[in-house]
Coordinates of C-alpha atoms and ligand atoms in Angstrom, one line a residue:
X31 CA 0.0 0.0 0.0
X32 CA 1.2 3.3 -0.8
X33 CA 0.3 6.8 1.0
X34 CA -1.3 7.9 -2.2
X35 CA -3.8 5.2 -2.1
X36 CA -5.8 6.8 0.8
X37 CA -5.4 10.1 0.1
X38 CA -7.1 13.2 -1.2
X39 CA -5.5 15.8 -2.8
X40 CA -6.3 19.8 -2.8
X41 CA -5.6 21.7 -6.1
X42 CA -4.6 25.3 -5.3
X43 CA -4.8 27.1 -7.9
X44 CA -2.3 29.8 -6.6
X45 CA -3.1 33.1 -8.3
X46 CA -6.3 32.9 -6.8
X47 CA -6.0 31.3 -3.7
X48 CA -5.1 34.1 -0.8
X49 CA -2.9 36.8 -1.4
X50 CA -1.4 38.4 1.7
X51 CA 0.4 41.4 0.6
X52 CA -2.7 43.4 -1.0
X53 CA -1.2 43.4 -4.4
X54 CA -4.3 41.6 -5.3
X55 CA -2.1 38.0 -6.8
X56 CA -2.6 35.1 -4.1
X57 CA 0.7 33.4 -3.1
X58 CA 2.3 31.3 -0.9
X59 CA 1.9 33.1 2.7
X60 CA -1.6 33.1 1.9
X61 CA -1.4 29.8 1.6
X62 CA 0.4 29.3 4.5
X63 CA -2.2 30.9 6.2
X64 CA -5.0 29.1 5.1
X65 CA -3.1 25.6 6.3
X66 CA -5.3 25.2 9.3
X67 CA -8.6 25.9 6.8
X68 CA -6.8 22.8 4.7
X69 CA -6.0 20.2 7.8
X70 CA -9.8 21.0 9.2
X71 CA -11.3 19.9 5.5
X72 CA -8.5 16.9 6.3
X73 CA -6.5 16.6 3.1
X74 CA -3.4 14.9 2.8
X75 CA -1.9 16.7 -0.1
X76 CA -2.1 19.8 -2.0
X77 CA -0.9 19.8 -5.7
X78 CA 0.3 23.9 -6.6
X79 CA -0.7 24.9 -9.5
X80 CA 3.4 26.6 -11.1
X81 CA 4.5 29.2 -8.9
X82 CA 7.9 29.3 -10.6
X83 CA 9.3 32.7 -12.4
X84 CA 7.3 32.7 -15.3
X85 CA 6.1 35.9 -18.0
X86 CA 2.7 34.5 -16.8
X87 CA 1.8 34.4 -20.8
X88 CA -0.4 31.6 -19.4
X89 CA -0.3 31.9 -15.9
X90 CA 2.0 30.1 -14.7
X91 CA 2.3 27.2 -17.1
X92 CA 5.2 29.0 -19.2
X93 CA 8.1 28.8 -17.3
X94 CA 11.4 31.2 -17.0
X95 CA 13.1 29.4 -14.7
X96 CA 12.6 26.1 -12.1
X97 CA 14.8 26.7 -9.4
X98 CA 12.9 30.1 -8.3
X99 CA 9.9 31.3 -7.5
X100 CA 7.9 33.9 -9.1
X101 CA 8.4 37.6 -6.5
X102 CA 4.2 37.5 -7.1
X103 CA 3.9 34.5 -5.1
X104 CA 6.7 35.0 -2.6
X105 CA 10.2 33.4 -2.3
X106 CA 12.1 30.1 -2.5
X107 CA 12.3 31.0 1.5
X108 CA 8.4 31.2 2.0
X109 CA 8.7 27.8 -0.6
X110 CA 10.3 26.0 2.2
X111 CA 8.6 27.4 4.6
X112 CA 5.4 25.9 3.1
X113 CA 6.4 22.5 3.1
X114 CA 8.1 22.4 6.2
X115 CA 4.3 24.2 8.1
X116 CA 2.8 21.8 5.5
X117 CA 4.4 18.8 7.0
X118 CA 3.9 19.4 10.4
X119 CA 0.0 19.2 9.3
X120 CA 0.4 16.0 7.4
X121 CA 0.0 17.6 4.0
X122 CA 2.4 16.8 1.6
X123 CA 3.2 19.2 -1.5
X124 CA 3.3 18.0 -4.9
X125 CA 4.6 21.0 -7.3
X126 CA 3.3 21.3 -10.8
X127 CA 5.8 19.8 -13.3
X128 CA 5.7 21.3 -17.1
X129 CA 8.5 20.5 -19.1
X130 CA 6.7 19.4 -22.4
X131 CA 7.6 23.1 -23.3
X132 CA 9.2 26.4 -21.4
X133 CA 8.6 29.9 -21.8
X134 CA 10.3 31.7 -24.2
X135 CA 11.8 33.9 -22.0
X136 CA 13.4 30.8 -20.1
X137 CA 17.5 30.7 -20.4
X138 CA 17.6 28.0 -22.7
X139 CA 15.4 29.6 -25.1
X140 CA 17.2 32.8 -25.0
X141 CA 20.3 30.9 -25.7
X142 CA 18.8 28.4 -28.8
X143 CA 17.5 31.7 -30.5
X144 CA 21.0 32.9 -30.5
X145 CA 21.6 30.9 -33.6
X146 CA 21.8 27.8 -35.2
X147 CA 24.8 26.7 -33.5
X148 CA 23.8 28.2 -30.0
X149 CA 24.5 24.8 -27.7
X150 CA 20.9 25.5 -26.1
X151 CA 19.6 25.1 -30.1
X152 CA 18.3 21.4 -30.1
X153 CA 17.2 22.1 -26.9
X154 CA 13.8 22.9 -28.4
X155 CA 12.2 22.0 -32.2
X156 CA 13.4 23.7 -34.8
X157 CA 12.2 22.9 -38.4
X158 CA 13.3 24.9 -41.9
X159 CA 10.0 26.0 -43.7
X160 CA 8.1 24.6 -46.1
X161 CA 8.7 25.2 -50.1
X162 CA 6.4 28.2 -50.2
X163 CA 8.2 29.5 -47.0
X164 CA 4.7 28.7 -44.8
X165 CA 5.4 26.4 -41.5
X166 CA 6.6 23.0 -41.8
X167 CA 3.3 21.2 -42.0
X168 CA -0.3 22.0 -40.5
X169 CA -0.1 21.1 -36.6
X170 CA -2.1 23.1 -34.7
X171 CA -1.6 25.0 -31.1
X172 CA -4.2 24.3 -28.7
X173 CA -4.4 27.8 -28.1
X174 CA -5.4 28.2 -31.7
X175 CA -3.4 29.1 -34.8
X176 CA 0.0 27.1 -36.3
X177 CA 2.1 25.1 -33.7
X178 CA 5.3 26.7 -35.9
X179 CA 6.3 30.3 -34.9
X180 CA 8.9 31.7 -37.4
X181 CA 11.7 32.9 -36.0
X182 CA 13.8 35.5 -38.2
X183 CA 16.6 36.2 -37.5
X184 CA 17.3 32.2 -38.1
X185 CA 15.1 31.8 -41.3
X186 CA 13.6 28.5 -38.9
X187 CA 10.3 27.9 -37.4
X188 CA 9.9 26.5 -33.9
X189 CA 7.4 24.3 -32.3
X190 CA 4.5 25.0 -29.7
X191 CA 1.8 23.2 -29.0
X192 CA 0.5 25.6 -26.9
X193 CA 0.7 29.6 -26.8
X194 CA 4.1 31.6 -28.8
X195 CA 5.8 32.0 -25.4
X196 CA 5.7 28.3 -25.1
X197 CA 8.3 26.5 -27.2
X198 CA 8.3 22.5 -26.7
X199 CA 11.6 21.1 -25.6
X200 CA 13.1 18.6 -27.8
X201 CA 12.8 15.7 -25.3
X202 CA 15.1 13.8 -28.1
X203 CA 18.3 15.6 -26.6
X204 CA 19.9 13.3 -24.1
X205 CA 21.6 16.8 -22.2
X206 CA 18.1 18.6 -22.2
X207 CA 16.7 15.5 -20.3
X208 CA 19.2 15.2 -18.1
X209 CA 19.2 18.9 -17.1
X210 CA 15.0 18.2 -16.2
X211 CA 15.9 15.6 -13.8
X212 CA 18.5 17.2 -12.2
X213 CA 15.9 20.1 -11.8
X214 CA 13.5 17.5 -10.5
X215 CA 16.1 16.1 -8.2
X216 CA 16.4 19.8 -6.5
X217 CA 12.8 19.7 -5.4
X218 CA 12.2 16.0 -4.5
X219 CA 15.5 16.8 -2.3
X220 CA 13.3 20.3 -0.9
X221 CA 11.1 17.3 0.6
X222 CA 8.3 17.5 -1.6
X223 CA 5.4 14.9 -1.9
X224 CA 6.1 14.1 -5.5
X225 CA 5.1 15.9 -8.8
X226 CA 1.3 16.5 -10.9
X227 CA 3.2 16.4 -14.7
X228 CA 1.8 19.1 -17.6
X229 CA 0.6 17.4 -20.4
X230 CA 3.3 14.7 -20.6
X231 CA 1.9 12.2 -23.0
X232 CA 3.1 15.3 -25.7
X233 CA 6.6 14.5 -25.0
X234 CA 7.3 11.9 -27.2
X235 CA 6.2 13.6 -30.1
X236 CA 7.0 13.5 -33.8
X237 CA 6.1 16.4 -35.2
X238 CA 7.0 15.3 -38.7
X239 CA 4.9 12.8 -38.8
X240 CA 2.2 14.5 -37.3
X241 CA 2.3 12.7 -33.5
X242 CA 1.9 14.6 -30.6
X243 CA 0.5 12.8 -28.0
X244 CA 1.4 9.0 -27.2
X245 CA 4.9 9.2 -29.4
X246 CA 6.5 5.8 -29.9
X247 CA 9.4 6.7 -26.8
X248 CA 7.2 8.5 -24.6
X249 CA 7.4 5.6 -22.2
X250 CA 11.1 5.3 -22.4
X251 CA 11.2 8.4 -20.9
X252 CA 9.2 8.1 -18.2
X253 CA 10.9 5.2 -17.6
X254 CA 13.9 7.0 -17.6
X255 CA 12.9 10.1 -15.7
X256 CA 11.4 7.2 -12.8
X257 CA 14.9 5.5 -12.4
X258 CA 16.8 9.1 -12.7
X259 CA 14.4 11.1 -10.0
X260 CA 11.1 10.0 -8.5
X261 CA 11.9 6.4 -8.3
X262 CA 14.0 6.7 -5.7
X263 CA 11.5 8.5 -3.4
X264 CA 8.2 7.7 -1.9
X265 CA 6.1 10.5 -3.8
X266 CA 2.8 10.4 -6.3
X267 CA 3.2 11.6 -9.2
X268 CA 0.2 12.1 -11.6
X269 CA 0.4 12.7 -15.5
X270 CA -1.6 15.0 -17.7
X271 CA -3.0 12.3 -20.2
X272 CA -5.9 14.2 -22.1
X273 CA -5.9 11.2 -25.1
X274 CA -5.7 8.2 -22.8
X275 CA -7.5 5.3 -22.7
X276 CA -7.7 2.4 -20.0
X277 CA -5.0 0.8 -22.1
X278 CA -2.8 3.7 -22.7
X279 CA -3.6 4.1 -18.9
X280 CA -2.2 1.0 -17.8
X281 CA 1.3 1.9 -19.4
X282 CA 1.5 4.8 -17.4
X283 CA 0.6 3.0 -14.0
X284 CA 0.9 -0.6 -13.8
X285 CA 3.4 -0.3 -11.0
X286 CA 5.5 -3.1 -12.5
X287 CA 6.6 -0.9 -15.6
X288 CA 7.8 1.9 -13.2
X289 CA 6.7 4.8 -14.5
X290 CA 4.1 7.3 -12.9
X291 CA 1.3 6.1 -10.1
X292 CA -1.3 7.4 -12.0
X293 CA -2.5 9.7 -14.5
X294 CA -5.4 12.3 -15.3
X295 CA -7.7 11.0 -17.7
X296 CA -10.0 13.0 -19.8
X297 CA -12.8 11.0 -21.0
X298 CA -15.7 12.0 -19.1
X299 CA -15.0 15.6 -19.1
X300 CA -15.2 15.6 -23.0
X301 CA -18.9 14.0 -23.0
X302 CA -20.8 17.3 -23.4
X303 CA -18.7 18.2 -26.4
X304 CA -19.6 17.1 -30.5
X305 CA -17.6 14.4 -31.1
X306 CA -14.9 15.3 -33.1
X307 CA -15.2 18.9 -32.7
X308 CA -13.2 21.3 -30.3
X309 CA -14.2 21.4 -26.6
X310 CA -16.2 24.8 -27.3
X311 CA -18.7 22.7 -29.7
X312 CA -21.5 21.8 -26.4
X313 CA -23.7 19.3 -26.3
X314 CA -25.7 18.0 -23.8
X315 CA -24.7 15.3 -21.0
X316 CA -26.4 11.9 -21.8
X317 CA -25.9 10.5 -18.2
X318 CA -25.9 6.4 -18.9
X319 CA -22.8 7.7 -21.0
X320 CA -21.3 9.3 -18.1
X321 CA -21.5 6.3 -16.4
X322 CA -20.5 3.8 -18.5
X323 CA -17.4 5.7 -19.1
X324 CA -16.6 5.9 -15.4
X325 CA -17.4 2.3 -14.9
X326 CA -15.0 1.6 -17.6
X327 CA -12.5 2.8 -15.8
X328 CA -12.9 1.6 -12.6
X329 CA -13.0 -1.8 -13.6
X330 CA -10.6 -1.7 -16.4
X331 CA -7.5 -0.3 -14.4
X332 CA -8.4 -2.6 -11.3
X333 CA -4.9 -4.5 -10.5
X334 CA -3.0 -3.0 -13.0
X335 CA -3.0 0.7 -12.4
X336 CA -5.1 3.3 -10.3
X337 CA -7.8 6.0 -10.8
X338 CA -7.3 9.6 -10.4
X339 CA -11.0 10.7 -9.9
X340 CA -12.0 14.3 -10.6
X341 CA -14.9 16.8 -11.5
X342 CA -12.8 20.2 -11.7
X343 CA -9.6 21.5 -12.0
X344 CA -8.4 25.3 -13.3
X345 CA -9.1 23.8 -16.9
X346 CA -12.4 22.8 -16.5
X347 CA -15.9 24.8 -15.5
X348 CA -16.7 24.4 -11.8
X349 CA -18.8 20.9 -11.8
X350 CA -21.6 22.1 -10.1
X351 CA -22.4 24.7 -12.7
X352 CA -21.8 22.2 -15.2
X353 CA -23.4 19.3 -14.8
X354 CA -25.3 20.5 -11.4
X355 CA -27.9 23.1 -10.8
X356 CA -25.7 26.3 -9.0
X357 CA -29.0 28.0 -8.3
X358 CA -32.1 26.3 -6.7
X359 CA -30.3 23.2 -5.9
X360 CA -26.7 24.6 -5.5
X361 CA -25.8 22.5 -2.5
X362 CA -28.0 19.1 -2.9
X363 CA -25.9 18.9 -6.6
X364 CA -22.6 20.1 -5.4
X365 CA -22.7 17.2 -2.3
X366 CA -24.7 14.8 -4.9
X367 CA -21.3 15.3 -7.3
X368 CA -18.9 14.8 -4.1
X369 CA -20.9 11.8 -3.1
X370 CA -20.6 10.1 -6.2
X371 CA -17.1 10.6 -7.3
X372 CA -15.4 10.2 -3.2
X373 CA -16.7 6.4 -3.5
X374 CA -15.4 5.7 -6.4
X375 CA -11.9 3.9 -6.5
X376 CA -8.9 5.7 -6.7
X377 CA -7.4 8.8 -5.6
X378 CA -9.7 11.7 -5.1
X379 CA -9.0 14.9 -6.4
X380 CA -10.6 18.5 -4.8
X381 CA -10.4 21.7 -6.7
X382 CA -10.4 25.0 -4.5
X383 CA -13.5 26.4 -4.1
X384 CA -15.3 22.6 -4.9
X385 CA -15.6 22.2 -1.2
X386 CA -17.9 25.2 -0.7
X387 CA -19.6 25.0 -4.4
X388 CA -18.0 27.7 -5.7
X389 CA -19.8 28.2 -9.5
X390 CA -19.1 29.6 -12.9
X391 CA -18.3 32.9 -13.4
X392 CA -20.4 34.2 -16.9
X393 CA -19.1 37.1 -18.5
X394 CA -20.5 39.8 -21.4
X395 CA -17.3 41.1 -23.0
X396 CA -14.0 40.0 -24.2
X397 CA -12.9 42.9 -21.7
X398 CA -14.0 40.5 -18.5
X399 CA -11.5 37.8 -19.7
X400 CA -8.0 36.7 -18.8
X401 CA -7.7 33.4 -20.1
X402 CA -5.4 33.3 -23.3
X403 CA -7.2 30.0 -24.4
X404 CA -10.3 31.7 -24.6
X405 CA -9.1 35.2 -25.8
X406 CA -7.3 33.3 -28.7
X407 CA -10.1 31.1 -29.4
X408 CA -12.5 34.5 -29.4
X409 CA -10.6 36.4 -32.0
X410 CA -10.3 32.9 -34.0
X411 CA -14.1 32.4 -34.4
X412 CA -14.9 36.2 -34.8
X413 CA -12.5 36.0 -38.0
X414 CA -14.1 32.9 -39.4
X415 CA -18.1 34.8 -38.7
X416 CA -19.0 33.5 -35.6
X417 CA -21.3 35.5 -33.8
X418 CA -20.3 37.2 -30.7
X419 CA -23.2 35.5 -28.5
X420 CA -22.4 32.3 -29.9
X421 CA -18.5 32.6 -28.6
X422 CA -19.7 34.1 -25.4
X423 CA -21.8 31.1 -25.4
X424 CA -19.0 28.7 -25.3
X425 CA -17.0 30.8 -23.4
X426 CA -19.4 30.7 -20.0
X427 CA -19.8 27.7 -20.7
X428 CA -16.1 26.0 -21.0
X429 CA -13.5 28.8 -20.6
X430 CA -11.5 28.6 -18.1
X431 CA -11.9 31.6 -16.0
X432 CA -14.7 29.5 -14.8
X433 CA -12.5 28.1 -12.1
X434 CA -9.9 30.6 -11.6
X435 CA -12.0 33.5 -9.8
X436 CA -10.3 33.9 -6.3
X437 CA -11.3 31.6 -3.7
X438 CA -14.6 32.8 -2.0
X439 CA -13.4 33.3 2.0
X440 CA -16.4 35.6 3.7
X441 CA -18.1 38.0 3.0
X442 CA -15.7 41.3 3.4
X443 CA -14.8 43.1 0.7
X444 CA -12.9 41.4 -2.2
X445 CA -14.4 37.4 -0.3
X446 CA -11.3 37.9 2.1
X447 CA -9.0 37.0 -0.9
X448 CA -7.1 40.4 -0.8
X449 CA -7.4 44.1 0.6
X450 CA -6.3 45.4 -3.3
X451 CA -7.8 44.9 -6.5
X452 CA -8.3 41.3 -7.8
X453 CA -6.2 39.8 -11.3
X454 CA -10.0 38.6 -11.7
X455 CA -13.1 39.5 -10.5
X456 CA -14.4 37.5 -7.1
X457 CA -17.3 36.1 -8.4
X458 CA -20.5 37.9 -7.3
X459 CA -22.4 34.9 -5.4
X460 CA -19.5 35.5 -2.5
X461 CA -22.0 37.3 0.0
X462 CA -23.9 33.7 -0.4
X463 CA -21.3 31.2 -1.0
X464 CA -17.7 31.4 1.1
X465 CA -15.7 29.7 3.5
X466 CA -17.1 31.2 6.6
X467 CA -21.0 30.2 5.9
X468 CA -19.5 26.9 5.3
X469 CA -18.2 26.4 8.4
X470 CA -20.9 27.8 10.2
X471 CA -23.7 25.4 8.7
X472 CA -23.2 21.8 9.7
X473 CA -25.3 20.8 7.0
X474 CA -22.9 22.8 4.0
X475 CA -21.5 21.3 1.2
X476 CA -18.0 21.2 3.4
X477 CA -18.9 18.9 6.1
X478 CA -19.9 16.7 3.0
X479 CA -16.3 16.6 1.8
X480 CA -15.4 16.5 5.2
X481 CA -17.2 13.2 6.2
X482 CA -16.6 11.3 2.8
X483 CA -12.5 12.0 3.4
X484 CA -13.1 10.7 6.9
X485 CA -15.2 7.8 5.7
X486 CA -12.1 7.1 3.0
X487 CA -9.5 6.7 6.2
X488 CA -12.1 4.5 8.2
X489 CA -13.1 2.0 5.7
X490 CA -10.6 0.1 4.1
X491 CA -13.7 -1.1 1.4
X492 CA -13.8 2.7 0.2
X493 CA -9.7 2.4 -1.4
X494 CA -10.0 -1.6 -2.2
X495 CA -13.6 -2.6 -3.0
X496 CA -14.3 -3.5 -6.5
X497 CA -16.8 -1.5 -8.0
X498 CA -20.1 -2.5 -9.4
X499 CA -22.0 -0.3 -11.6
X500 CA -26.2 -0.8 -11.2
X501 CA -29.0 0.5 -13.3
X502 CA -26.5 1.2 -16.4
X503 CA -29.7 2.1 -18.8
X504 CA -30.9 4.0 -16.0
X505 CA -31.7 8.0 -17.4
X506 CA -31.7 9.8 -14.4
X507 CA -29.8 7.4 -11.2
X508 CA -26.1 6.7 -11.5
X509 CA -25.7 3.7 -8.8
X510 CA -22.8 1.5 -7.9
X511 CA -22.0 -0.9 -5.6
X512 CA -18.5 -1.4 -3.6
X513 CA -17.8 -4.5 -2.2
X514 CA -14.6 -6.1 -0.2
X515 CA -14.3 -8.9 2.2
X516 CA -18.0 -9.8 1.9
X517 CA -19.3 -6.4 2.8
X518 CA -21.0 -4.6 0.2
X519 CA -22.1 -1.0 0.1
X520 CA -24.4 1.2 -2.2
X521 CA -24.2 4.8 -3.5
X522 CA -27.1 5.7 -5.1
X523 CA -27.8 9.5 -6.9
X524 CA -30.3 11.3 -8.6
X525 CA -28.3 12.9 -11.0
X526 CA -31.8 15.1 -12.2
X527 CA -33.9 17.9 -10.6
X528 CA -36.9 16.1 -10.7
X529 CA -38.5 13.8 -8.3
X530 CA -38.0 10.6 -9.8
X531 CA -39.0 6.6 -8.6
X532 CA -36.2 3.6 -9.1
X533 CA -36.0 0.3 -7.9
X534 CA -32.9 -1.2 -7.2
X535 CA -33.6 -4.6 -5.2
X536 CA -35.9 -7.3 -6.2
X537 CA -37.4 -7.4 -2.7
X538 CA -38.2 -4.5 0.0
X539 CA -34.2 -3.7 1.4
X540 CA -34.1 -1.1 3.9
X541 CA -30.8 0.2 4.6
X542 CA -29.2 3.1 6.5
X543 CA -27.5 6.0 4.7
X544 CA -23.6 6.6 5.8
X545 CA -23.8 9.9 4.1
X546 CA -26.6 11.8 2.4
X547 CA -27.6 15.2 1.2
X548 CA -31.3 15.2 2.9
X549 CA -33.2 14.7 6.1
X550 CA -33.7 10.7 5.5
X551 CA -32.9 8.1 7.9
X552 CA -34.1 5.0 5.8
X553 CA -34.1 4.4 2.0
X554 CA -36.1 1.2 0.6
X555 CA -33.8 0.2 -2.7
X556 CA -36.9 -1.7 -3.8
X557 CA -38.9 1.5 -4.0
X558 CA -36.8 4.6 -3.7
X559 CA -38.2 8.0 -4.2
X560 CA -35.4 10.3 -4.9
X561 CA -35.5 14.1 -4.4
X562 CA -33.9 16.7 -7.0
X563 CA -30.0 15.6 -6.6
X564 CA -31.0 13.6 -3.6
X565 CA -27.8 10.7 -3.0
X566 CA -26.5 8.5 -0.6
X567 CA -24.2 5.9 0.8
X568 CA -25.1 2.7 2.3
X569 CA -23.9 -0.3 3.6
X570 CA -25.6 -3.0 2.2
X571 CA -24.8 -6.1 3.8
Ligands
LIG813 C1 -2.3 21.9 -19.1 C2 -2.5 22.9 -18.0 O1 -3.3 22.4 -17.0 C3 -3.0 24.2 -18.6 O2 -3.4 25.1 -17.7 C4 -1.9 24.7 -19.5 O3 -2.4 25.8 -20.2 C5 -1.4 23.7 -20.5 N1 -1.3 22.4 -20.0 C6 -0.1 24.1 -21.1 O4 0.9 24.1 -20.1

């Protein structure tokens, strides 16, 4: 058993978490002083979003340089500082890893565009252009437009898969790679609890041949990078894996091959987009997909790997909003959402703000928003005639601003997150939804997350029991079963917000709910009538 296997993990996002010094950025006193906050909610890990020196081209994720940290979030003295309060609380910190690409403004990159012959040159992807002078071939950024920037004072285009300011490394470069673990090396000696790795199924590419994600040695480099760095510790370390499936899954964390302990996958956070279109296209949730996605993967990985579970993270749109009602039924969906997913097998994952149902955060203008995926993706479609309402449409729907509004505190001025003026607006629901109500109400959406992480560290069936889905065909009621050692227990949900009637059991079964999300102290699984978001937990026999 590993310590990962209990835990749950806290994604601070930290721009937005608590700033301390009023210039309106949160950082990492703030998050020193929100510790307590963390060890009350009883989390054994946070994962940092970067906090590294960085242009902040995409917050964060474009990075100058590893070995400091960024004077908006503090110093490499507050760093240690972190972990070392961090530890005494039993958290561990797992830092942000993103070494698919750098920011331009990183040493390396300064060097390589020096000239061809710079040493630093094949640190990074450099390609001559095509016949007619264009890029190389078509790949695409995910932040819209080419993946080739030229470069002229070389006559050369380079690569990035993401934003300008993000050129991919050239993980082909023996030097570069070793350079990456040594940087890994100086924070795993810092005493952190292990890494959370950027979109690392890129780093194998071929970008001739059109392969970015899933390249033929991307596992030889894990590989690699295990033996080298992490291997030798007893961290977690998750991977960004937006294309995997159970299969490619297994590669990364079937702990015999050695590589990572588990990874993100993406699968059910795509299901209310058009297949085959971009993540803007919506489409509605058809729940029996929902869950026979997640069921795939909790039975599929069993033995051979483990689950990351998640709703949210600074990517995504707050869950809630999403797939939830944040209005009339804002805290029966949020604890519905947290009741379904904490059962599940595997590692669970919180995003700030998820604990008190923080929601989306709409917008009117192009003025209102930070997010260069968005702002990229809003100039794209207005070139090609899309309508302005249609991208704003997207935009509240998916962009990701949704998540990054600062963390909802009290009800002061500014939620408590800072005495200056916000990098984003605090979301106008604070006065309803923050911290302090929270804690004041034992029946709020915190005490939810509370009890399931509590339930998690009692119950041994919660991290081993095989899972069981029930009622696949079902429209409205995702229900599973977990069962280990000859116990069995039930989590039913009405994932609608309608009253609705479902049978579960062939005969009258009244059992007792663990956890719920109304005043019920009996359910009958032969004849259960479920309220709007109404779920629960049960032990079963
Ligand atoms: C995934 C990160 O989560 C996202 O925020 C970032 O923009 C891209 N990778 C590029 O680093």
């Amino acid at each position: 058993m590993k310590w990962w296997q209990d835990a749950v993990i806290y994604q601070i996002y930290p721009r937005s978490f608590q700033d301390s010094n009023g210039d309106g950025i949160g950082d990492i006193p703030g998050i020193i002083s929100r510790l307590d906050y963390l060890e009350e909610l009883g989390i054994d890990a946070i994962w940092l979003s970067p906090v590294y020196e960085s242009p902040n081209d995409d917050n964060g994720y474009d990075i100058s340089d590893y070995r400091a940290i960024h004077p908006e979030f503090g110093t490499m003295a507050d760093m240690d500082q972190l972990i070392e309060e961090a530890k005494q609380r039993g958290i561990r910190i797992i830092m942000d890893l993103v070494v698919n690409h750098t920011s331009d403004e990183h040493q390396w990159f300064v060097e390589a565009k020096k000239g061809r012959d710079n040493p630093y040159r094949d640190y990074y992807i450099w390609r001559d252009p095509a016949e007619d002078g264009g890029p190389p071939n078509d790949l695409k950024s995910t932040f819209s437009g080419s993946a080739w920037e030229f470069d002229e004072a070389s006559g050369q285009y380079y690569l990035h898969l993401f934003s300008k300011k993000q050129p991919d490394l050239n993980w082909e470069n023996p030097k570069m790679r070793q350079e990456v673990y040594d940087m890994m090396n100086f924070w795993l000696e810092k005493g952190i609890g292990g890494f959370r790795m950027d979109v690392i199924d890129l780093i194998g590419k071929v970008p001739d041949e059109g392969i970015t994600a899933n390249g033929p040695k991307l596992h030889e480099y894990l590989q690699e990078m295990n033996r080298e760095t992490f291997g030798n510790y007893d961290v977690l370390t998750v991977g960004e894996t937006h294309g995997a499936t159970p299969e490619i899954a297994k590669l990364y964390s079937d702990p015999e091959r050695r590589e990572l302990s588990m990874v993100f996958q993406f699968e059910h956070m795509t299901l209310d987009e058009q297949p085959g279109k971009s993540k803007w296209d919506l489409k509605p949730l058809d729940l029996p997909e929902l869950k026979q996605v997640l069921a795939k993967w909790q039975t599929e990985l069993d033995g051979k790997g483990w689950n990351s579970l998640f709703w949210n993270n600074h990517d995504t749109p707050r869950i809630v909003s999403r797939w939830g009602d944040d209005q009339e039924y804002l805290v029966e969906s949020a604890q519905m959402f947290a009741i379904l997913l904490h059962l599940m097998k595997g590692t669970p994952y919180i995003y700030q703000g998820e604990e008190i149902g923080m929601t989306n955060s709409p917008v009117t203008d192009l003025s209102q928003i930070n997010d260069i995926e968005s702002r990229n993706m809003y100039d794209e479609r207005l070139a090609q005639g899309w309508s302005k309402k249609d991208i704003l449409l997207s935009i509240n729907a998916k962009g990701r601003d949704n998540a990054r509004t600062p963390m909802q505190w009290d009800t002061t001025e500014q939620a408590g997150f800072t005495t200056g003026e916000p990098w984003l607006a605090v979301n106008e629901n604070f006065d309803r939804i923050n911290v302090e109500k929270s804690l004041e109400d034992s029946g709020s959406i915190f005490y939810t997350y509370q009890e399931l992480i509590r339930l998690r560290k009692e119950h041994p069936l919660v991290v081993w029991g095989d899972f069981r889905l029930l009622a696949p065909d079902h429209p409205t009621v995702f229900a599973y079963e977990r069962s280990y050692k000859g116990e069995t227990w039930i989590v039913v949900a009405n994932v609608s917000g309608r009253d609705i009637h479902a049978k579960l059991s062939k005969h009258s079964e009244k059992v007792a709910p663990l956890i719920n999300n109304y005043m019920k102290s009996t359910y009958d699984l032969h004849s259960l009538e479920l309220r709007p978001y109404e779920a629960f937990v049960a032990k079963r026999r």
